[in-house]
Tab-separated table of C-alpha atoms in Angstrom:
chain	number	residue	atom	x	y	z
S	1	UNK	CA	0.000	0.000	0.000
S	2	UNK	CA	1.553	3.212	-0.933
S	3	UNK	CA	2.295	5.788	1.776
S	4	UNK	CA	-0.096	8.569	1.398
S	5	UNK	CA	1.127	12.606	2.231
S	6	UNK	CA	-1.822	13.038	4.115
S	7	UNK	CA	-1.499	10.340	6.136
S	8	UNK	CA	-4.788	8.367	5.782
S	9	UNK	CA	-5.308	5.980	2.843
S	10	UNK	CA	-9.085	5.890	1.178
S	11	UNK	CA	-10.588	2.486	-0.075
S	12	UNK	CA	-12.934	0.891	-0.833
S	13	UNK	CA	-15.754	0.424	1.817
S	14	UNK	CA	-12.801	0.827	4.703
S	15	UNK	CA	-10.840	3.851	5.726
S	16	UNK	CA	-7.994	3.108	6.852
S	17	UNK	CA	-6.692	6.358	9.273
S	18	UNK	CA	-3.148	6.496	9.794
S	19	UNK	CA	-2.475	9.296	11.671
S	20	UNK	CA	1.050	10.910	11.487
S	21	UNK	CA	1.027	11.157	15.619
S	22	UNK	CA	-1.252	8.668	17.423
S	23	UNK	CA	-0.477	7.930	20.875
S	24	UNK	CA	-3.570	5.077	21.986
S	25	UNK	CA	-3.629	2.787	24.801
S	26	UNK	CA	-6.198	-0.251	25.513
S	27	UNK	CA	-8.609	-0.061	28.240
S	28	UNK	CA	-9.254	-3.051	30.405
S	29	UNK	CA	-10.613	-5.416	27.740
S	30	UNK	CA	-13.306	-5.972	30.339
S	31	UNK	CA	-14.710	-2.582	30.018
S	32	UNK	CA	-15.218	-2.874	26.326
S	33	UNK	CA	-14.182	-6.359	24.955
S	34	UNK	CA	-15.360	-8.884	27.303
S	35	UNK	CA	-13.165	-11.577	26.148
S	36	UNK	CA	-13.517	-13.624	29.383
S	37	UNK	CA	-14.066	-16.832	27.106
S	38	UNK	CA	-11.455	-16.181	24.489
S	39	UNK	CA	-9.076	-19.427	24.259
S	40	UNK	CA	-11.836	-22.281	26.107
S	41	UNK	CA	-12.051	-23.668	22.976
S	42	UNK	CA	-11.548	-27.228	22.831
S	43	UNK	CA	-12.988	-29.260	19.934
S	44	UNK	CA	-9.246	-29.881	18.753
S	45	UNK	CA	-9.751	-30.607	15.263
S	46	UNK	CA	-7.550	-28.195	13.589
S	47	UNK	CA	-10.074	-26.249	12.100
S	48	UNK	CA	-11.709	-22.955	12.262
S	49	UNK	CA	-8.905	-20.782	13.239
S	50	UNK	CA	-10.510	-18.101	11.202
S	51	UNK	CA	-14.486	-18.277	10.448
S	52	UNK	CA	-15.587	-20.287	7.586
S	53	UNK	CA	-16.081	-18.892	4.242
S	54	UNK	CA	-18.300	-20.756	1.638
S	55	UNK	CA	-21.751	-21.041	-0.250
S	56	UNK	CA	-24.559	-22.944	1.100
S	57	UNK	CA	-27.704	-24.033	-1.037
S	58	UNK	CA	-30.504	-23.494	1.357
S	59	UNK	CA	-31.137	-19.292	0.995
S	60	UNK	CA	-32.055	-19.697	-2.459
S	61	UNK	CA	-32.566	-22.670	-3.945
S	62	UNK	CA	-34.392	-24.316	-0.628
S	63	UNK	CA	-35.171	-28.133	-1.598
S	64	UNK	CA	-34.762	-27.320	-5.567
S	65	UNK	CA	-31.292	-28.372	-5.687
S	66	UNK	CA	-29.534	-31.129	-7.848
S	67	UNK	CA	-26.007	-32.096	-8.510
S	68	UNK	CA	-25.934	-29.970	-12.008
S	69	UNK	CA	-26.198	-26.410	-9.569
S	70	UNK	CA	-23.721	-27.946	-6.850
S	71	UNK	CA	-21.021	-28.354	-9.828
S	72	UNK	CA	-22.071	-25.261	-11.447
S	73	UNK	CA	-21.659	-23.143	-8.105
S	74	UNK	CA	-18.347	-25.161	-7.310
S	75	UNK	CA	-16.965	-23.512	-11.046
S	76	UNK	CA	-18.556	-20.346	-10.139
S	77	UNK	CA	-16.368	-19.789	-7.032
S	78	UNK	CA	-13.374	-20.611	-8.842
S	79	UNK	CA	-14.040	-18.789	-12.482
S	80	UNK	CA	-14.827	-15.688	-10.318
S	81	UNK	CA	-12.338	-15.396	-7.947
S	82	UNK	CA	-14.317	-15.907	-4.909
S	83	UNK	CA	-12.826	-19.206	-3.789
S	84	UNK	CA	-9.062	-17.472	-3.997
S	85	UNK	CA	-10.921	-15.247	-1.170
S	86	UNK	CA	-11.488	-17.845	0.973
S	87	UNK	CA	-14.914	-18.989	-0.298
S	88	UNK	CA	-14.018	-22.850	-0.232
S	89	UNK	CA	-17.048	-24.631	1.436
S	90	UNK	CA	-19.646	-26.099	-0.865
S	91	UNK	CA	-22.293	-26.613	1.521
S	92	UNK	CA	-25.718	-28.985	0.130
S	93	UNK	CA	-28.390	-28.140	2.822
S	94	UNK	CA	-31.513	-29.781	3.110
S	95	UNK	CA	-33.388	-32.267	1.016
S	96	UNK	CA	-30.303	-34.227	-1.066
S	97	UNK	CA	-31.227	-37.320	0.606
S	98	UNK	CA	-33.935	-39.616	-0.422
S	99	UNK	CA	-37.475	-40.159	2.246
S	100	UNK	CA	-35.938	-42.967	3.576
S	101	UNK	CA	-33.099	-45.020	4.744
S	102	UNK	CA	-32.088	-48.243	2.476
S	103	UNK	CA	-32.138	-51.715	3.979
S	104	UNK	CA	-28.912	-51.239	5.386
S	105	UNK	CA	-30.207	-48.634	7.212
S	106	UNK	CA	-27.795	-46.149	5.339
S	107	UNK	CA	-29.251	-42.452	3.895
S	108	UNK	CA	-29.365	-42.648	0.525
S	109	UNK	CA	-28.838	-39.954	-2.079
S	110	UNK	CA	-32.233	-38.576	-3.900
S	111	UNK	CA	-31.715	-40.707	-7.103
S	112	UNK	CA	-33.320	-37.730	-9.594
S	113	UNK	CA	-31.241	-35.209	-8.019
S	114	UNK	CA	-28.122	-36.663	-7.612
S	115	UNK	CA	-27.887	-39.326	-9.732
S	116	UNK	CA	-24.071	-39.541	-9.335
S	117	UNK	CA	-24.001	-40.216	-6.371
S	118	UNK	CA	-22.542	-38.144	-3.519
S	119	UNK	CA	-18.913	-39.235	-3.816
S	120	UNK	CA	-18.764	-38.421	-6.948
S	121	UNK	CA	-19.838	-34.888	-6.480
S	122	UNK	CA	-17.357	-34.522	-3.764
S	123	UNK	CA	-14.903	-35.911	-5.890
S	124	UNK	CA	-15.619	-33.292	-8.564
S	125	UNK	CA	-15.436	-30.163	-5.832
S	126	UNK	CA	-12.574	-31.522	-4.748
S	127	UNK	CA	-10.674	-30.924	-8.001
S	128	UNK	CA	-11.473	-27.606	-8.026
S	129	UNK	CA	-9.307	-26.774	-5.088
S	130	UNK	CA	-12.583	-26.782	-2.675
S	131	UNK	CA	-14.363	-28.293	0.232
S	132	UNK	CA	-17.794	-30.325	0.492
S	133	UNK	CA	-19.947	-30.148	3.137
S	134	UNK	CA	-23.383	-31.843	3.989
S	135	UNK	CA	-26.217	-31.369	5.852
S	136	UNK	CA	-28.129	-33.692	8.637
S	137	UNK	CA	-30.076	-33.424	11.740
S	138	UNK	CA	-29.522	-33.845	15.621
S	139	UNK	CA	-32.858	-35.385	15.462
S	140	UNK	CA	-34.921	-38.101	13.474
S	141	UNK	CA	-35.687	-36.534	11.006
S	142	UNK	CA	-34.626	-33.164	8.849
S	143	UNK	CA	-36.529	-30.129	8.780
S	144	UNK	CA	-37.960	-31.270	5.290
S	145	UNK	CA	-38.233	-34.476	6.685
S	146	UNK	CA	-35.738	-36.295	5.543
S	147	UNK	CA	-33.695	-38.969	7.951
S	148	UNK	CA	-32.074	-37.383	10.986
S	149	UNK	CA	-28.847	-38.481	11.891
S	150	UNK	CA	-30.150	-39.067	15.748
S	151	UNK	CA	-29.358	-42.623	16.649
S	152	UNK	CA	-27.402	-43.102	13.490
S	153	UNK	CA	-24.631	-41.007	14.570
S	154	UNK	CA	-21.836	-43.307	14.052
S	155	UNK	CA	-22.995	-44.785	10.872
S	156	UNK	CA	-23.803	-41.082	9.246
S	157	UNK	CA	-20.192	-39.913	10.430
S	158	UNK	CA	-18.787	-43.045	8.389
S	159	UNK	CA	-20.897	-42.805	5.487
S	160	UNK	CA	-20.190	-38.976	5.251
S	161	UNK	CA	-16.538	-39.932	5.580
S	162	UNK	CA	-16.422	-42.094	3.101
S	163	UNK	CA	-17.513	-39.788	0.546
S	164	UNK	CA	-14.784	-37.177	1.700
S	165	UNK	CA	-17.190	-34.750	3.028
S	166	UNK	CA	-15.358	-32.148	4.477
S	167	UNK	CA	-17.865	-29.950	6.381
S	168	UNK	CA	-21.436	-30.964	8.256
S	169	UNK	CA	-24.244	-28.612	9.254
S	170	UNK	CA	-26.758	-30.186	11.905
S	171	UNK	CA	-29.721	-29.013	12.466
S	172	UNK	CA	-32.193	-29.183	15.854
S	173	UNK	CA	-35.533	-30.146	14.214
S	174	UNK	CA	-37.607	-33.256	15.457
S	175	UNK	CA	-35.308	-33.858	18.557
S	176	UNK	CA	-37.815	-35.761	20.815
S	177	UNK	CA	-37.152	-32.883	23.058
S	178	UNK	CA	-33.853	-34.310	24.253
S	179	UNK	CA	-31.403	-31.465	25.815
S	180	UNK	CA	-28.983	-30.412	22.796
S	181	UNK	CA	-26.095	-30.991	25.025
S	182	UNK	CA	-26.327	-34.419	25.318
S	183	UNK	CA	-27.244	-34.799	21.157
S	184	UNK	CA	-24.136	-33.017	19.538
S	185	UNK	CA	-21.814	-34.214	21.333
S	186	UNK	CA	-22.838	-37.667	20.418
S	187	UNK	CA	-21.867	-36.646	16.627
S	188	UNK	CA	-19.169	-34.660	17.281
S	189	UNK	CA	-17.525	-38.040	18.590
S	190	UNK	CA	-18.694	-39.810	15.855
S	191	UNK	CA	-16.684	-37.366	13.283
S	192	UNK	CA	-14.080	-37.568	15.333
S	193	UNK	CA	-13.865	-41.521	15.383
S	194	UNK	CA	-13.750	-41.495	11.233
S	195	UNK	CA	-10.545	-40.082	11.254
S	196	UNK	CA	-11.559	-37.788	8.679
S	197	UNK	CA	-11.495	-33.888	9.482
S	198	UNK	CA	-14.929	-32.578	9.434
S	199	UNK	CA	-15.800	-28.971	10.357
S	200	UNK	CA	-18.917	-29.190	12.606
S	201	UNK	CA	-21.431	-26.282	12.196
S	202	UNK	CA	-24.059	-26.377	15.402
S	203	UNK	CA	-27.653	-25.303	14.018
S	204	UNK	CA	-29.086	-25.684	17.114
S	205	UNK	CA	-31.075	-21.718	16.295
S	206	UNK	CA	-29.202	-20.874	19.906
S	207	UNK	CA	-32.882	-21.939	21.727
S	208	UNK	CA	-30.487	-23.057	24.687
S	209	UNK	CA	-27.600	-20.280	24.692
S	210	UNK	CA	-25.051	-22.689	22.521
S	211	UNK	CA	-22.411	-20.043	23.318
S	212	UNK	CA	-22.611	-21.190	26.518
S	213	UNK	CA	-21.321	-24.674	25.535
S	214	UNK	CA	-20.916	-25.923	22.433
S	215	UNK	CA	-17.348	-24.243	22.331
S	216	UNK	CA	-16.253	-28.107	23.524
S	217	UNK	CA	-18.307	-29.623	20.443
S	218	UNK	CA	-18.468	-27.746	16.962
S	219	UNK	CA	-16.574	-25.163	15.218
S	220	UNK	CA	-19.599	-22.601	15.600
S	221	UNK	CA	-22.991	-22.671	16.433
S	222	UNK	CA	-26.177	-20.890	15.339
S	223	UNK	CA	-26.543	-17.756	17.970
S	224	UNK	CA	-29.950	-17.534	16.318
S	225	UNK	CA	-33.239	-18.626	14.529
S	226	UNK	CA	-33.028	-18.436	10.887
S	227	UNK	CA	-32.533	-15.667	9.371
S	228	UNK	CA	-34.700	-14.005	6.621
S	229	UNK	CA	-34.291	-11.804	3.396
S	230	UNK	CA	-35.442	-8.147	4.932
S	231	UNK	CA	-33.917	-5.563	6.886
S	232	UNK	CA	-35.369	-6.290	10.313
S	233	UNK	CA	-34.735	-10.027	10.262
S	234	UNK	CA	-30.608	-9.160	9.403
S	235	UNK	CA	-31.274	-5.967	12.017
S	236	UNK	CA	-32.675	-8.209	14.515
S	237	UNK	CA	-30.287	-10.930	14.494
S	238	UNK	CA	-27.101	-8.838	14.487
S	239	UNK	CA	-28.323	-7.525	17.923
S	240	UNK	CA	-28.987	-11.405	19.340
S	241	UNK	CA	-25.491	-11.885	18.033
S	242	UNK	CA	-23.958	-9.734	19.607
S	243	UNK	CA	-24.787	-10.891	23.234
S	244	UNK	CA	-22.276	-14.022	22.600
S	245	UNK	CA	-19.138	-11.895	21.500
S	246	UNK	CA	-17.242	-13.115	24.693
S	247	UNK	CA	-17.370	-16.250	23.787
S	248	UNK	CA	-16.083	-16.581	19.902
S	249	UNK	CA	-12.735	-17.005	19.437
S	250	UNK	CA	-10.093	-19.252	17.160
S	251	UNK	CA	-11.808	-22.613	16.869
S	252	UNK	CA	-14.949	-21.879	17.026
S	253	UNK	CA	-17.550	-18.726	16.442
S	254	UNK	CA	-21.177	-17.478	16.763
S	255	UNK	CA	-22.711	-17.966	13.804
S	256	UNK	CA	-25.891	-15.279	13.191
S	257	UNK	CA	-26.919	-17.596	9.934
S	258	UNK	CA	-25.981	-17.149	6.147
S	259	UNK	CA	-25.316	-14.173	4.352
S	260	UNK	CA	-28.527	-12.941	2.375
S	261	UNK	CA	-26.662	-10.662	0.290
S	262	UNK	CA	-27.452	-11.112	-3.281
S	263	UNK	CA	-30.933	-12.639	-3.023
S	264	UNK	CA	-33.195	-9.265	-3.610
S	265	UNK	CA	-35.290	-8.677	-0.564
S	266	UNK	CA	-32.929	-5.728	0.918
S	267	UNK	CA	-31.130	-2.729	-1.088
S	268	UNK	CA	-27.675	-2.476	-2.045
S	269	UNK	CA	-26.434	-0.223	1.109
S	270	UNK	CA	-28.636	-2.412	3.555
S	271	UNK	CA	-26.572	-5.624	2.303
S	272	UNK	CA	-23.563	-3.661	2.401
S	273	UNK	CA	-24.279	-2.994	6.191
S	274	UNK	CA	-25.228	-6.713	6.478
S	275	UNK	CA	-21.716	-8.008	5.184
S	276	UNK	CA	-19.935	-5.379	7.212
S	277	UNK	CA	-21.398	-6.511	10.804
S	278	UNK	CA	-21.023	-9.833	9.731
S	279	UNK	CA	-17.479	-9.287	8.822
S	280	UNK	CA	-16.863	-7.385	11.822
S	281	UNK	CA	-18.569	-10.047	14.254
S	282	UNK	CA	-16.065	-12.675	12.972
S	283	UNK	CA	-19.203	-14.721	11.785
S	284	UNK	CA	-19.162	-16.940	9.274
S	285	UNK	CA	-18.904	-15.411	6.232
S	286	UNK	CA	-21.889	-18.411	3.895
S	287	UNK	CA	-23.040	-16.645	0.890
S	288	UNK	CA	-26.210	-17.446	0.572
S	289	UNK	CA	-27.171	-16.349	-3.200
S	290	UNK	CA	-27.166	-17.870	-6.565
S	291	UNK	CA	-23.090	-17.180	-7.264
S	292	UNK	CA	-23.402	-18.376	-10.838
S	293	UNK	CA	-26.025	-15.411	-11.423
S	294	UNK	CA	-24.742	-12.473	-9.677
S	295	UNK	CA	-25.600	-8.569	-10.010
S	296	UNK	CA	-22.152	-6.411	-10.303
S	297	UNK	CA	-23.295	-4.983	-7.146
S	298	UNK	CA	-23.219	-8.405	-5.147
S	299	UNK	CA	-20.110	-9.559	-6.541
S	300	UNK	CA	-18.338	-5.777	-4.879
S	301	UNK	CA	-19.802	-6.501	-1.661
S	302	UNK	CA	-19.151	-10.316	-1.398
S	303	UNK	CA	-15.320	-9.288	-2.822
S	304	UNK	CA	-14.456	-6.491	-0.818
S	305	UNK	CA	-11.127	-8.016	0.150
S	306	UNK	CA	-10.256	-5.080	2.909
S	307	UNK	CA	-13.491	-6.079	4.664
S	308	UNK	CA	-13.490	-9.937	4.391
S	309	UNK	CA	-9.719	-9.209	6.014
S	310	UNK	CA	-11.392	-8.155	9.107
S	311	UNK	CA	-13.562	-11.015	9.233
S	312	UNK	CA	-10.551	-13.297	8.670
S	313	UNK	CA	-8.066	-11.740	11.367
S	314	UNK	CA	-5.928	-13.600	13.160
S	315	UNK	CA	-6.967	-11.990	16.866
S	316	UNK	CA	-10.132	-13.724	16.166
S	317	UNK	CA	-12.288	-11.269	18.980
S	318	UNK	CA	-15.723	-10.725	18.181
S	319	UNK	CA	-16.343	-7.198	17.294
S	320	UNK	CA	-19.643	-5.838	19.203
S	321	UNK	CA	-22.106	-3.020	19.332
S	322	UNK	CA	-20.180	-0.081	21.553
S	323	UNK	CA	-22.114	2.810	21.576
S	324	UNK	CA	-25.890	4.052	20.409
S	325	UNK	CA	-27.721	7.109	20.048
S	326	UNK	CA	-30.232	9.013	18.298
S	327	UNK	CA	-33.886	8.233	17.638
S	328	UNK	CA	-34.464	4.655	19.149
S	329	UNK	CA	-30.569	3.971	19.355
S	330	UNK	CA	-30.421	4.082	15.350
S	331	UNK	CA	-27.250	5.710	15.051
S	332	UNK	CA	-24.742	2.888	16.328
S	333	UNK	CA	-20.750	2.561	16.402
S	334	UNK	CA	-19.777	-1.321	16.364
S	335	UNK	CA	-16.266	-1.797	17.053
S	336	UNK	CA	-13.380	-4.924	17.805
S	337	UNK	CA	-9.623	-4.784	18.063
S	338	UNK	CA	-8.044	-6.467	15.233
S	339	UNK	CA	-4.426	-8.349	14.752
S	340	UNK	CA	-1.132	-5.626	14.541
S	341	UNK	CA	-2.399	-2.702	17.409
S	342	UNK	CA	-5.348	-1.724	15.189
S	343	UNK	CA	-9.348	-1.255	15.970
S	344	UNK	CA	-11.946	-1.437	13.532
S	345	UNK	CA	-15.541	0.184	14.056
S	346	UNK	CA	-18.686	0.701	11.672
S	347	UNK	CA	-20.370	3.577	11.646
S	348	UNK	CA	-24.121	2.190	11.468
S	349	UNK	CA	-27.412	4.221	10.432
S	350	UNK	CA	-30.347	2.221	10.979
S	351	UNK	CA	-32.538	5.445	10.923
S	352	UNK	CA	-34.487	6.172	7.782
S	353	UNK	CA	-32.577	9.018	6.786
S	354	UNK	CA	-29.278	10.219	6.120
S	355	UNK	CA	-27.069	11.317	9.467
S	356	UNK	CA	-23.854	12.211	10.597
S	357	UNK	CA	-22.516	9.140	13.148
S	358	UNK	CA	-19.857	10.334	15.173
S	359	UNK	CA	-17.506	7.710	17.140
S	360	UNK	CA	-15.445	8.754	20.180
S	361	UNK	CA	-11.904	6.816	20.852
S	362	UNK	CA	-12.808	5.882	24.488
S	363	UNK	CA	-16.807	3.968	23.182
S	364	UNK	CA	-14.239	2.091	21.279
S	365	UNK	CA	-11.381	1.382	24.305
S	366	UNK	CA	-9.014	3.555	23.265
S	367	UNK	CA	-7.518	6.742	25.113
S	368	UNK	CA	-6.143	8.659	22.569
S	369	UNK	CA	-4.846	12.120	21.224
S	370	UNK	CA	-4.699	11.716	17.037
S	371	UNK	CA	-5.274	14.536	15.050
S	372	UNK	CA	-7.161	12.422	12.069
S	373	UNK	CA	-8.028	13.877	8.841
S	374	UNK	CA	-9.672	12.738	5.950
S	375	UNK	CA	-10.683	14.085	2.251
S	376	UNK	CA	-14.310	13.562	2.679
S	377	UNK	CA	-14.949	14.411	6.362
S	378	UNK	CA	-14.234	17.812	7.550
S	379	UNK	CA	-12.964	17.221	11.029
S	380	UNK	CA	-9.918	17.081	13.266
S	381	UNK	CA	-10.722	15.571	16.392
S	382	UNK	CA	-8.055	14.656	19.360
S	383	UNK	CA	-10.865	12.136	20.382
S	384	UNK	CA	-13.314	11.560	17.883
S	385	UNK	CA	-14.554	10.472	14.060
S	386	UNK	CA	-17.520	11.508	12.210
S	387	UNK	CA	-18.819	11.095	8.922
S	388	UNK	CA	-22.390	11.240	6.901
S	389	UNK	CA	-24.010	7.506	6.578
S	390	UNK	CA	-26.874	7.488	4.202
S	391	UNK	CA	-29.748	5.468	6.026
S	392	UNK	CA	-29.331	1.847	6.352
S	393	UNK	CA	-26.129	2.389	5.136
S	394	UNK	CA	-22.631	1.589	7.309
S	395	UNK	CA	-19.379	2.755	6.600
S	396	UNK	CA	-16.198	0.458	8.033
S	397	UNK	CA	-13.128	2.518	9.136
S	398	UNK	CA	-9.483	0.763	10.393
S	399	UNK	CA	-7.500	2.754	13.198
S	400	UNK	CA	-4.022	1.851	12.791
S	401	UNK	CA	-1.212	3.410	15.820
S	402	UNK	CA	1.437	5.456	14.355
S	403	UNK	CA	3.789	2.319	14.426
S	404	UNK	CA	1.714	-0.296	12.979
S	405	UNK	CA	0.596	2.586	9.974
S	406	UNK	CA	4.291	3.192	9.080
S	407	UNK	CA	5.106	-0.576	8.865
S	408	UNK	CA	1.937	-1.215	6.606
S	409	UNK	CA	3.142	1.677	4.167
């Protein structure tokens, strides 16, 4: 990155403010960043040291998928550049097995949509450089009502095994009201016991506070119920969220649901707020949308490479919501500390209209005295940052201390 003369660098999305003389120090982290959690982690499997990145089927294509769209979307991560940005999981949701089990007792592949098989579908993601994943149930049956995986743990861990499945979302419906802690762990052993590494995605819709516990069973759990294609469902679920942020860290994260972004039920700037938070609450970052068919628009947001770098940063703390204010708490600053002395906040407007946000250094845990400048915002503050933020819209910004800004010059 080229050093700029006025000390701050513009892009795309994120600011990055590197101020010729800042002088910051971190408050207790238990005064802003309640990381009282951070490092419990113990599933052990390797994975999730940064949140997963990938494409699941379920957000658009709901039970109308087939193996023709799962190799199709497996090309269109590769061809345009979203799997060199991390996007690696293929993820089949619901409804790719058939009714029932076989005689063996075994889930079988829907023979009309899949007619190759599983394996061989794996096989083919595979040589693209990417990962398969699968769906299943912690209970007897799916949520379309396919076979559940409960009491068929250690034969469904084999089987997906077998077919090199790299990645397994289970879901919480028809449990027989049986306490989720005692159901996933009985699969996360199972995975374990196949030898195979298997990323294990909790969809337990965080009914029983899965932050609480399932850090010593998946790599993330569902924080939430599922999330929907309008502004208050993405609104309403960021909030829930954020209640967990102690408790995410390398290994395993909240996980607020898939991204929506792309699939036409908010605007532009309201999805580009959605990928933001979601970026900045080190969730998973799933696109949800049909990636063979995107808008120019969708493809910029799901891209933005400065912003999917804060999702994927090594610190690994949980950004959260610091500060509101305004009409209803509509004007918001959400803010985390990132990897290399730096902090990054959003400027959120969930008002209706067009405001200036304003963020002050110690909402954010830092004490500081940085005269920050910037093209498009008329201010120099010794303890503050404002700028305009069209409504629904977010803007991300990256503090950097005077040291870490020269090094990244």
């Amino acid at each position: 990155m080229a050093k700029s003369t006025r000390n701050c660098v513009r892009l795309t999305v994120i600011l990055y403010v590197y101020a010729a003389a800042v002088t910051a120090t971190v408050l207790p982290s238990d005064q802003i960043y309640d990381t009282s959690k951070y490092g419990i982690l113990q599933l052990g499997n390797g994975l999730a040291q940064t949140p997963q990145m990938g494409w699941n089927s379920w957000n658009f294509f709901r039970c109308g998928i087939h193996e023709t769209v799962i190799r199709e979307t497996a090309d269109a991560l590769v061809t345009t550049g979203l799997a060199k940005l991390g996007y690696v999981y293929v993820n089949i949701d619901d409804c790719w097995s058939e009714l029932v089990r076989n005689s063996e007792g075994d889930m079988v592949p829907d023979s009309k949509a899949f007619p190759s098989g599983i394996k061989a579908l794996a096989d083919y993601v595979h040589s693209k450089g990417l990962k398969i994943g699968i769906y299943s149930d912690a209970g007897l049956y799916t949520c379309q009502v396919r076979p559940g995986s409960l009491k068929h743990e250690n034969d469904d861990a084999t089987l997906f095994a077998s077919w090199g499945i790299d990645y397994l979302k289970y879901d919480n419906c028809f449990n027989l009201g049986i306490d989720p802690k005692e159901r996933y762990p009985l699969m996360r052993d199972a995975l374990n016991a196949t030898g195979r590494t298997i990323f294990y995605s909790l969809c337990e819709w965080g009914l029983d506070d899965p932050a609480l516990w399932a850090s010593k069973i998946g790599n993330s759990w569902r924080t939430t119920k599922d999330i929907k294609d309008t502004w208050e469902s993405m609104t309403a679920i960021a909030d829930i969220n954020d209640k967990w942020a102690a408790y995410a860290g390398p290994g395993g994260w909240n996980d607020p649901d898939m991204l929506e972004v792309g699939n036409g039920g908010m605007t532009n700037q309201e999805y580009r707020s959605h990928f933001s938070i979601w970026a900045l609450m080190k969730a998973p970052l799933i696109i949800g949308c049909d990636v063979r068919n995107m808008t120019a628009e969708t493809y910029e947001i799901l891209t933005n490479e400065e912003v999917i770098s804060v999702n994927q940063d090594p610190l690994g703390v949980q950004g959260r919501k610091v500060y509101t204010y305004g009409p209803d708490g509509c004007y918001q600053i959400w803010a985390g500390p990132l990897s290399g002395e730096r902090t990054v906040f959003v400027l959120w407007n969930r008002c209706s209209e067009a405001a200036t946000i304003t963020a002050k250094w110690d909402t954010m845990g830092l004490e500081s005295s940085t005269n920050a400048s910037h093209e498009y915002v008329s201010l120099c503050s010794t303890n503050s940052f404002s700028a305009k933020v069209e409504a629904h819209a977010s803007e991300m910004f990256v503090l950097a201390l005077a040291a870490a800004a020269a090094s990244a010059a």
